[in-house]
CSV table of C-alpha atoms in Angstrom, one decimal:
chain,number,residue,atom,x,y,z
A,128,MET,CA,0.0,0.0,0.0
A,129,THR,CA,1.3,3.4,-0.8
A,130,ASP,CA,0.5,6.6,1.0
A,131,SER,CA,-1.8,7.7,-1.7
A,132,ASP,CA,-4.0,4.6,-1.2
A,133,GLU,CA,-4.8,5.5,2.6
A,134,TRP,CA,-8.2,6.7,1.5
A,135,LEU,CA,-9.1,3.2,0.5
A,136,GLU,CA,-8.6,1.9,4.0
A,137,ALA,CA,-11.7,3.9,5.2
A,138,ILE,CA,-14.0,1.7,3.2
A,139,LYS,CA,-15.5,-1.4,4.7
A,140,TRP,CA,-14.9,-4.0,2.1
A,141,ASP,CA,-16.9,-7.2,2.3
A,142,ALA,CA,-15.4,-10.7,2.6
A,143,GLN,CA,-14.7,-10.8,-1.1
A,144,GLY,CA,-12.9,-7.4,-1.1
A,145,LEU,CA,-15.9,-5.7,-2.7
A,146,VAL,CA,-18.2,-2.6,-1.9
A,147,PRO,CA,-21.5,-1.8,-3.6
A,148,ALA,CA,-21.2,1.3,-5.8
A,149,ILE,CA,-24.2,3.4,-6.9
A,150,ALA,CA,-23.9,5.5,-10.0
A,151,GLN,CA,-26.1,8.7,-9.7
A,152,GLU,CA,-26.5,11.0,-12.6
A,153,SER,CA,-25.0,14.5,-12.1
A,154,GLY,CA,-27.6,17.2,-12.4
A,155,THR,CA,-30.8,15.1,-12.2
A,156,GLY,CA,-29.9,13.0,-9.1
A,157,LYS,CA,-31.4,10.0,-10.9
A,158,ILE,CA,-29.9,6.7,-9.7
A,159,LEU,CA,-28.6,4.9,-12.9
A,160,MET,CA,-27.2,1.6,-11.7
A,161,MET,CA,-25.5,-0.3,-9.0
A,162,ALA,CA,-22.4,-2.3,-9.5
A,163,TRP,CA,-19.4,-3.7,-7.4
A,164,MET,CA,-16.0,-2.3,-6.9
A,165,ASN,CA,-12.8,-3.7,-5.5
A,166,ARG,CA,-9.8,-1.6,-4.6
A,167,ASP,CA,-8.4,-1.7,-8.1
A,168,ALA,CA,-11.7,-0.5,-9.6
A,169,LEU,CA,-12.1,2.4,-7.1
A,170,ARG,CA,-8.4,3.3,-7.5
A,171,LEU,CA,-8.7,3.4,-11.4
A,172,THR,CA,-12.0,5.3,-11.1
A,173,ARG,CA,-10.3,8.0,-9.1
A,174,ALA,CA,-7.2,8.0,-11.3
A,175,SER,CA,-9.0,8.0,-14.7
A,176,GLY,CA,-12.1,10.0,-14.0
A,177,HIS,CA,-14.2,7.3,-15.6
A,178,ALA,CA,-16.2,4.7,-13.8
A,179,VAL,CA,-14.5,1.2,-13.5
A,180,TYR,CA,-16.3,-1.7,-11.8
A,181,TRP,CA,-15.6,-5.2,-10.8
A,182,SER,CA,-17.6,-7.8,-12.8
A,183,ARG,CA,-18.4,-10.7,-10.4
A,184,SER,CA,-19.7,-12.8,-13.3
A,185,ARG,CA,-16.6,-12.3,-15.5
A,186,GLY,CA,-14.1,-12.0,-12.6
A,187,LYS,CA,-12.4,-9.0,-14.1
A,188,LEU,CA,-12.4,-5.1,-14.1
A,189,TRP,CA,-15.1,-3.6,-16.2
A,190,HIS,CA,-14.5,-0.1,-17.6
A,191,LYS,CA,-18.1,1.2,-18.0
A,192,GLY,CA,-18.7,1.9,-21.7
A,193,GLU,CA,-15.8,-0.3,-23.0
A,194,GLU,CA,-18.2,-2.1,-25.3
A,195,SER,CA,-21.1,0.3,-25.7
A,196,GLY,CA,-19.3,3.6,-25.6
A,197,HIS,CA,-21.6,4.8,-22.8
A,198,GLN,CA,-19.0,5.9,-20.5
A,199,GLN,CA,-19.5,7.5,-17.0
A,200,VAL,CA,-17.4,10.5,-16.4
A,201,VAL,CA,-17.0,10.9,-12.7
A,202,ARG,CA,-17.9,14.2,-11.0
A,203,SER,CA,-17.5,13.1,-7.4
A,204,ILE,CA,-17.0,10.0,-5.2
A,205,ARG,CA,-18.6,9.7,-1.8
A,206,ILE,CA,-19.1,7.0,0.8
A,207,ASP,CA,-22.0,6.6,3.2
A,208,CYS,CA,-22.0,7.1,7.0
A,209,ASP,CA,-21.0,3.5,7.6
A,210,ALA,CA,-18.3,3.6,4.8
A,211,ASP,CA,-19.8,0.4,3.3
A,212,VAL,CA,-21.4,1.9,0.1
A,213,VAL,CA,-19.8,4.2,-2.6
A,214,LEU,CA,-21.8,6.8,-4.4
A,215,ILE,CA,-20.3,8.0,-7.7
A,216,GLU,CA,-21.9,11.1,-9.3
A,217,VAL,CA,-21.5,10.7,-13.0
A,218,GLU,CA,-22.1,12.3,-16.3
A,219,GLN,CA,-23.7,9.4,-18.4
A,220,LYS,CA,-22.3,9.6,-21.9
A,221,GLY,CA,-24.8,8.6,-24.6
A,222,GLY,CA,-27.7,8.8,-22.1
A,223,ILE,CA,-27.8,5.0,-21.5
A,224,ALA,CA,-26.5,3.3,-18.4
A,225,CYS,CA,-28.3,-0.1,-18.6
A,226,HIS,CA,-27.3,-3.0,-20.8
A,227,THR,CA,-31.0,-3.2,-21.7
A,228,GLY,CA,-30.7,0.1,-23.7
A,229,ARG,CA,-32.4,2.2,-21.0
A,230,HIS,CA,-31.3,5.4,-19.3
A,231,SER,CA,-31.3,3.6,-15.9
A,232,CYS,CA,-31.1,0.0,-14.7
A,233,PHE,CA,-34.1,0.8,-12.4
A,234,TYR,CA,-36.8,0.8,-15.0
A,235,ARG,CA,-39.3,-1.6,-13.3
A,236,GLU,CA,-41.7,-0.3,-10.7
A,237,LEU,CA,-43.9,-2.3,-8.4
A,238,ASP,CA,-47.5,-1.6,-9.3
A,239,ALA,CA,-50.7,-1.7,-7.4
A,240,THR,CA,-51.4,-5.4,-8.4
A,241,GLY,CA,-48.1,-6.5,-7.1
A,242,GLY,CA,-46.4,-6.9,-10.5
A,243,TRP,CA,-43.4,-5.3,-11.9
A,244,ALA,CA,-44.2,-2.7,-14.6
A,245,GLU,CA,-41.6,-1.5,-17.0
A,246,VAL,CA,-41.9,2.3,-16.7
A,247,ASP,CA,-39.0,3.5,-18.7
A,248,PRO,CA,-38.5,3.0,-22.4
A,249,VAL,CA,-35.7,1.3,-24.3
A,250,ILE,CA,-33.7,4.1,-25.9
A,251,ARG,CA,-31.6,1.8,-28.1
A,252,ASP,CA,-31.9,-1.8,-28.9
A,253,PRO,CA,-29.2,-3.7,-27.0
A,254,GLN,CA,-28.5,-5.8,-30.1
A,255,ALA,CA,-27.6,-2.6,-32.0
A,256,ILE,CA,-25.4,-1.6,-29.0
A,257,TYR,CA,-23.6,-4.8,-28.3
A,258,GLY,CA,-24.3,-6.8,-31.5
A,259,ARG,CA,-26.0,-9.5,-29.5
A,260,ALA,CA,-29.2,-9.8,-27.5
């Protein structure tokens, strides 16, 4: 650990060395997505000014927008009162944060019948973004 990494020690990492990270849109305050970060992801996010996450399914760092071009430019990085959640205020490039082609990953809302209603539209077909469904 270098002196410049001391800020990472304030974070309460889970048993796998991860912390949940919430991406919030600068200006609107809208929650765009939640992902996981490890120390390297958070360190790279700070150093590069672009959001970098840890993909649990792929077991590797994931630079947001590396395939889609929908990068997240970091405006600020915060931690909550318990230091166990990171909040990243971002400028969402391309207006799409979700791999489903929507602005936000939180596009389903519990309705009065107890079902999940899709309340936000697909902005761009994911197959057109990623070349696969």
